[in-house]
CSV table of C-alpha atoms in Angstrom, one decimal:
chain,number,residue,atom,x,y,z
A,1081,MET,CA,1.4,5.4,16.7
A,1082,ASN,CA,-0.8,8.5,16.8
A,1083,SER,CA,-0.4,10.7,13.8
A,1084,SER,CA,-1.5,9.9,10.3
A,1085,GLU,CA,2.1,10.1,9.1
A,1086,GLU,CA,3.1,7.5,11.8
A,1087,ILE,CA,0.4,5.2,10.6
A,1088,LYS,CA,1.6,5.6,7.0
A,1089,LYS,CA,5.2,4.9,8.0
A,1090,LEU,CA,4.1,1.7,9.8
A,1091,ALA,CA,2.0,0.6,6.8
A,1092,ASP,CA,5.0,1.2,4.5
A,1093,LEU,CA,7.2,-0.9,6.8
A,1094,ARG,CA,4.6,-3.8,7.0
A,1095,LEU,CA,4.4,-3.7,3.2
A,1096,GLU,CA,8.2,-4.1,2.9
A,1097,GLU,CA,8.1,-7.0,5.3
A,1098,ALA,CA,5.3,-8.7,3.4
A,1099,ILE,CA,7.3,-8.4,0.2
A,1100,ILE,CA,10.3,-10.0,1.9
A,1101,LEU,CA,8.2,-12.8,3.1
A,1102,LEU,CA,6.6,-13.3,-0.3
A,1103,LYS,CA,10.1,-13.4,-2.0
A,1104,ASN,CA,11.1,-16.1,0.5
A,1105,GLU,CA,8.0,-18.2,-0.3
A,1106,LYS,CA,6.3,-17.5,3.0
A,1107,SER,CA,3.0,-16.5,1.4
A,1108,ASN,CA,0.8,-17.1,4.4
A,1109,GLY,CA,2.7,-14.6,6.5
A,1110,ALA,CA,2.9,-12.2,3.6
A,1111,PHE,CA,-0.8,-12.2,3.0
A,1112,TYR,CA,-1.4,-11.7,6.7
A,1113,LEU,CA,0.8,-8.7,6.8
A,1114,LEU,CA,-0.8,-7.4,3.6
A,1115,GLY,CA,-4.2,-7.4,5.3
A,1116,TYR,CA,-2.7,-5.5,8.2
A,1117,THR,CA,-1.1,-3.1,5.7
A,1118,VAL,CA,-4.4,-2.4,3.9
A,1119,GLU,CA,-6.0,-1.7,7.3
A,1120,LEU,CA,-3.3,0.8,8.2
A,1121,TYR,CA,-3.5,2.5,4.8
A,1122,LEU,CA,-7.3,2.9,5.2
A,1123,LYS,CA,-6.8,4.5,8.6
A,1124,TYR,CA,-4.2,6.8,7.1
A,1125,LYS,CA,-6.5,7.8,4.2
A,1126,ILE,CA,-9.5,8.4,6.6
A,1127,CYS,CA,-7.3,10.6,8.8
A,1128,LYS,CA,-6.3,12.6,5.8
A,1129,MET,CA,-9.8,12.9,4.4
A,1130,LEU,CA,-11.3,14.0,7.7
A,1131,ASN,CA,-8.3,16.2,8.7
A,1132,ILE,CA,-7.7,14.1,11.9
A,1133,ASP,CA,-4.2,14.7,13.2
A,1134,ASP,CA,-4.3,12.2,16.0
A,1135,LEU,CA,-6.4,9.1,15.3
A,1136,PHE,CA,-6.3,8.0,19.0
A,1137,ASP,CA,-6.9,11.3,20.7
A,1138,ARG,CA,-9.2,10.4,23.5
A,1139,SER,CA,-10.2,14.0,24.2
A,1140,VAL,CA,-12.3,14.1,21.0
A,1141,VAL,CA,-14.6,11.4,22.3
């Protein structure tokens, strides 16, 4: 998971999983995944706003 697009794809997948859990009355797991989803979407948006292609590029540090 390096590029911003990979981060977004992972966030989309976690959102789908959270919806499945919620529909099956597993709200604790759904809310946990939703928190993780929000975190991933924030990372994605930050990468886009700052034009960062690889969030975990260690050569930038």
